[in-house]
Amino acid sequence: MHQPVEGETRSFERTFTVEDVRRFGELTGDDQARHTEPGEDGRVMVQGLLTATLPTKMGSDSEVLASTMDIDFRRPVYTGEPITCRSTYETVVERDDHYTFVSDVVCENGDGETVLTTETEGIIRKDA
């Protein structure tokens, strides 16, 4: 378990592939043409909820049990485009057996454009 520290920022980067989008579409049923038929550049639009797995992965790394995630999808993400997410603990409160926290996450594409933001509230157990 990583002890959360107020003001601490962590980051994670991922580039989605056409195969990632195809598999997510099969799993969720979100297989609209925009996610299955590549454009002239060979890319497809990544499902919004697949993009939202980036903050989820960061939470998993810290063994977070999220209670709320307020996600704002700002612009589309396409395969082959690196996306960087930065998560900052805005508040952290220590309890007997866990920490409660609020974190803000900003995900940006390679051009520095914000594609997704989320505010997450949850807990991290001390015995995790």
PDB file of C-alpha atoms in Angstrom:
ATOM      1  CA  MET A   1       0.000   0.000   0.000  1.00  0.00           C
ATOM      2  CA  HIS A   2       1.284   3.410  -0.971  1.00  0.00           C
ATOM      3  CA  GLN A   3       0.386   6.055   1.617  1.00  0.00           C
ATOM      4  CA  PRO A   4      -1.381   8.925  -0.181  1.00  0.00           C
ATOM      5  CA  VAL A   5       0.070  12.375   0.411  1.00  0.00           C
ATOM      6  CA  GLU A   6      -1.897  15.565  -0.116  1.00  0.00           C
ATOM      7  CA  GLY A   7      -0.507  17.418  -3.152  1.00  0.00           C
ATOM      8  CA  GLU A   8       1.266  14.330  -4.528  1.00  0.00           C
ATOM      9  CA  THR A   9       0.964  13.900  -8.297  1.00  0.00           C
ATOM     10  CA  ARG A  10       1.390  10.618 -10.154  1.00  0.00           C
ATOM     11  CA  SER A  11       1.260  10.040 -13.895  1.00  0.00           C
ATOM     12  CA  PHE A  12       0.641   7.243 -16.371  1.00  0.00           C
ATOM     13  CA  GLU A  13       0.778   7.121 -20.171  1.00  0.00           C
ATOM     14  CA  ARG A  14      -0.848   4.767 -22.640  1.00  0.00           C
ATOM     15  CA  THR A  15      -1.450   4.597 -26.365  1.00  0.00           C
ATOM     16  CA  PHE A  16      -4.543   2.630 -27.357  1.00  0.00           C
ATOM     17  CA  THR A  17      -4.449   0.300 -30.366  1.00  0.00           C
ATOM     18  CA  VAL A  18      -7.169  -0.665 -32.835  1.00  0.00           C
ATOM     19  CA  GLU A  19      -7.087  -4.128 -31.207  1.00  0.00           C
ATOM     20  CA  ASP A  20      -7.717  -2.566 -27.744  1.00  0.00           C
ATOM     21  CA  VAL A  21     -10.776  -0.759 -29.125  1.00  0.00           C
ATOM     22  CA  ARG A  22     -12.033  -3.894 -30.902  1.00  0.00           C
ATOM     23  CA  ARG A  23     -11.728  -6.038 -27.771  1.00  0.00           C
ATOM     24  CA  PHE A  24     -13.404  -3.396 -25.580  1.00  0.00           C
ATOM     25  CA  GLY A  25     -16.225  -3.168 -28.118  1.00  0.00           C
ATOM     26  CA  GLU A  26     -16.713  -6.929 -28.008  1.00  0.00           C
ATOM     27  CA  LEU A  27     -16.763  -6.907 -24.218  1.00  0.00           C
ATOM     28  CA  THR A  28     -19.156  -3.968 -23.823  1.00  0.00           C
ATOM     29  CA  GLY A  29     -21.183  -4.062 -27.031  1.00  0.00           C
ATOM     30  CA  ASP A  30     -20.013  -0.511 -27.864  1.00  0.00           C
ATOM     31  CA  ASP A  31     -19.053  -1.380 -31.430  1.00  0.00           C
ATOM     32  CA  GLN A  32     -20.314   1.662 -33.315  1.00  0.00           C
ATOM     33  CA  ALA A  33     -18.746   2.232 -36.735  1.00  0.00           C
ATOM     34  CA  ARG A  34     -16.594   5.070 -35.335  1.00  0.00           C
ATOM     35  CA  HIS A  35     -14.910   2.412 -33.163  1.00  0.00           C
ATOM     36  CA  THR A  36     -14.606  -0.289 -35.825  1.00  0.00           C
ATOM     37  CA  GLU A  37     -14.043   1.360 -39.195  1.00  0.00           C
ATOM     38  CA  PRO A  38     -10.649   3.058 -39.468  1.00  0.00           C
ATOM     39  CA  GLY A  39     -10.447   6.435 -41.139  1.00  0.00           C
ATOM     40  CA  GLU A  40      -8.046   7.274 -43.955  1.00  0.00           C
ATOM     41  CA  ASP A  41      -5.273   7.534 -41.372  1.00  0.00           C
ATOM     42  CA  GLY A  42      -5.972   3.977 -40.132  1.00  0.00           C
ATOM     43  CA  ARG A  43      -7.153   5.171 -36.717  1.00  0.00           C
ATOM     44  CA  VAL A  44     -10.441   4.646 -34.913  1.00  0.00           C
ATOM     45  CA  MET A  45     -12.041   6.630 -32.103  1.00  0.00           C
ATOM     46  CA  VAL A  46     -11.439   5.103 -28.675  1.00  0.00           C
ATOM     47  CA  GLN A  47     -14.579   4.501 -26.606  1.00  0.00           C
ATOM     48  CA  GLY A  48     -14.952   7.092 -23.849  1.00  0.00           C
ATOM     49  CA  LEU A  49     -15.193   4.469 -21.148  1.00  0.00           C
ATOM     50  CA  LEU A  50     -12.050   2.767 -22.470  1.00  0.00           C
ATOM     51  CA  THR A  51     -10.276   6.116 -22.107  1.00  0.00           C
ATOM     52  CA  ALA A  52     -11.668   6.290 -18.564  1.00  0.00           C
ATOM     53  CA  THR A  53      -9.747   3.108 -17.717  1.00  0.00           C
ATOM     54  CA  LEU A  54      -6.598   5.235 -17.472  1.00  0.00           C
ATOM     55  CA  PRO A  55      -7.605   6.875 -14.160  1.00  0.00           C
ATOM     56  CA  THR A  56      -8.986   3.493 -13.076  1.00  0.00           C
ATOM     57  CA  LYS A  57      -5.580   1.876 -13.687  1.00  0.00           C
ATOM     58  CA  MET A  58      -3.909   4.574 -11.601  1.00  0.00           C
ATOM     59  CA  GLY A  59      -6.359   3.885  -8.771  1.00  0.00           C
ATOM     60  CA  SER A  60      -5.640   0.181  -9.007  1.00  0.00           C
ATOM     61  CA  ASP A  61      -1.914   0.867  -8.636  1.00  0.00           C
ATOM     62  CA  SER A  62      -2.685   2.498  -5.255  1.00  0.00           C
ATOM     63  CA  GLU A  63      -5.316  -0.095  -4.242  1.00  0.00           C
ATOM     64  CA  VAL A  64      -8.032   2.565  -4.233  1.00  0.00           C
ATOM     65  CA  LEU A  65     -11.650   1.751  -3.443  1.00  0.00           C
ATOM     66  CA  ALA A  66     -13.419   4.561  -5.292  1.00  0.00           C
ATOM     67  CA  SER A  67     -16.791   5.741  -4.028  1.00  0.00           C
ATOM     68  CA  THR A  68     -17.405   8.343  -6.758  1.00  0.00           C
ATOM     69  CA  MET A  69     -15.841   9.318 -10.068  1.00  0.00           C
ATOM     70  CA  ASP A  70     -17.156  12.446 -11.771  1.00  0.00           C
ATOM     71  CA  ILE A  71     -15.863  12.062 -15.339  1.00  0.00           C
ATOM     72  CA  ASP A  72     -15.922  14.810 -17.976  1.00  0.00           C
ATOM     73  CA  PHE A  73     -15.090  13.703 -21.523  1.00  0.00           C
ATOM     74  CA  ARG A  74     -13.571  16.789 -23.199  1.00  0.00           C
ATOM     75  CA  ARG A  75     -12.514  15.604 -26.659  1.00  0.00           C
ATOM     76  CA  PRO A  76     -12.179  12.349 -28.600  1.00  0.00           C
ATOM     77  CA  VAL A  77      -9.185  10.049 -28.305  1.00  0.00           C
ATOM     78  CA  TYR A  78      -7.895   8.095 -31.297  1.00  0.00           C
ATOM     79  CA  THR A  79      -5.778   4.974 -31.573  1.00  0.00           C
ATOM     80  CA  GLY A  80      -2.069   5.620 -31.937  1.00  0.00           C
ATOM     81  CA  GLU A  81      -2.329   8.819 -29.858  1.00  0.00           C
ATOM     82  CA  PRO A  82      -0.365   8.838 -26.567  1.00  0.00           C
ATOM     83  CA  ILE A  83      -2.516   9.886 -23.612  1.00  0.00           C
ATOM     84  CA  THR A  84      -0.932  11.026 -20.352  1.00  0.00           C
ATOM     85  CA  CYS A  85      -2.944  11.123 -17.138  1.00  0.00           C
ATOM     86  CA  ARG A  86      -1.874  13.041 -14.051  1.00  0.00           C
ATOM     87  CA  SER A  87      -3.583  12.386 -10.735  1.00  0.00           C
ATOM     88  CA  THR A  88      -3.155  14.753  -7.787  1.00  0.00           C
ATOM     89  CA  TYR A  89      -4.378  14.063  -4.256  1.00  0.00           C
ATOM     90  CA  GLU A  90      -6.243  17.262  -3.386  1.00  0.00           C
ATOM     91  CA  THR A  91      -7.210  16.128   0.127  1.00  0.00           C
ATOM     92  CA  VAL A  92      -6.095  13.184   2.253  1.00  0.00           C
ATOM     93  CA  VAL A  93      -7.479  12.401   5.711  1.00  0.00           C
ATOM     94  CA  GLU A  94      -5.952   9.645   7.821  1.00  0.00           C
ATOM     95  CA  ARG A  95      -8.364   7.388   9.716  1.00  0.00           C
ATOM     96  CA  ASP A  96      -7.650   4.440  12.031  1.00  0.00           C
ATOM     97  CA  ASP A  97      -7.544   1.783   9.309  1.00  0.00           C
ATOM     98  CA  HIS A  98      -7.669   3.771   6.058  1.00  0.00           C
ATOM     99  CA  TYR A  99      -7.187   7.085   4.277  1.00  0.00           C
ATOM    100  CA  THR A 100     -10.014   9.027   2.642  1.00  0.00           C
ATOM    101  CA  PHE A 101      -9.092  11.197  -0.297  1.00  0.00           C
ATOM    102  CA  VAL A 102     -10.217  13.371  -3.161  1.00  0.00           C
ATOM    103  CA  SER A 103      -8.057  13.362  -6.278  1.00  0.00           C
ATOM    104  CA  ASP A 104      -8.216  15.312  -9.515  1.00  0.00           C
ATOM    105  CA  VAL A 105      -7.143  13.614 -12.739  1.00  0.00           C
ATOM    106  CA  VAL A 106      -6.360  15.323 -16.033  1.00  0.00           C
ATOM    107  CA  CYS A 107      -5.681  13.260 -19.169  1.00  0.00           C
ATOM    108  CA  GLU A 108      -4.055  14.974 -22.159  1.00  0.00           C
ATOM    109  CA  ASN A 109      -3.164  13.926 -25.689  1.00  0.00           C
ATOM    110  CA  GLY A 110       0.271  14.427 -27.237  1.00  0.00           C
ATOM    111  CA  ASP A 111      -0.669  17.983 -28.256  1.00  0.00           C
ATOM    112  CA  GLY A 112      -1.356  18.904 -24.619  1.00  0.00           C
ATOM    113  CA  GLU A 113      -5.123  19.056 -25.188  1.00  0.00           C
ATOM    114  CA  THR A 114      -7.276  17.853 -22.291  1.00  0.00           C
ATOM    115  CA  VAL A 115      -9.305  14.814 -23.318  1.00  0.00           C
ATOM    116  CA  LEU A 116     -10.728  13.743 -19.955  1.00  0.00           C
ATOM    117  CA  THR A 117     -10.937  15.051 -16.397  1.00  0.00           C
ATOM    118  CA  THR A 118     -12.267  13.363 -13.302  1.00  0.00           C
ATOM    119  CA  GLU A 119     -12.616  14.031  -9.623  1.00  0.00           C
ATOM    120  CA  THR A 120     -12.445  10.830  -7.627  1.00  0.00           C
ATOM    121  CA  GLU A 121     -13.335  10.241  -3.991  1.00  0.00           C
ATOM    122  CA  GLY A 122     -12.531   7.058  -2.160  1.00  0.00           C
ATOM    123  CA  ILE A 123     -10.477   5.228   0.411  1.00  0.00           C
ATOM    124  CA  ILE A 124      -7.188   3.401   0.605  1.00  0.00           C
ATOM    125  CA  ARG A 125      -7.009   0.773   3.331  1.00  0.00           C
ATOM    126  CA  LYS A 126      -3.854   0.717   5.434  1.00  0.00           C
ATOM    127  CA  ASP A 127      -3.700  -3.087   5.425  1.00  0.00           C
ATOM    128  CA  ALA A 128      -3.921  -3.345   1.620  1.00  0.00           C
TER     129      ALA A 128
END
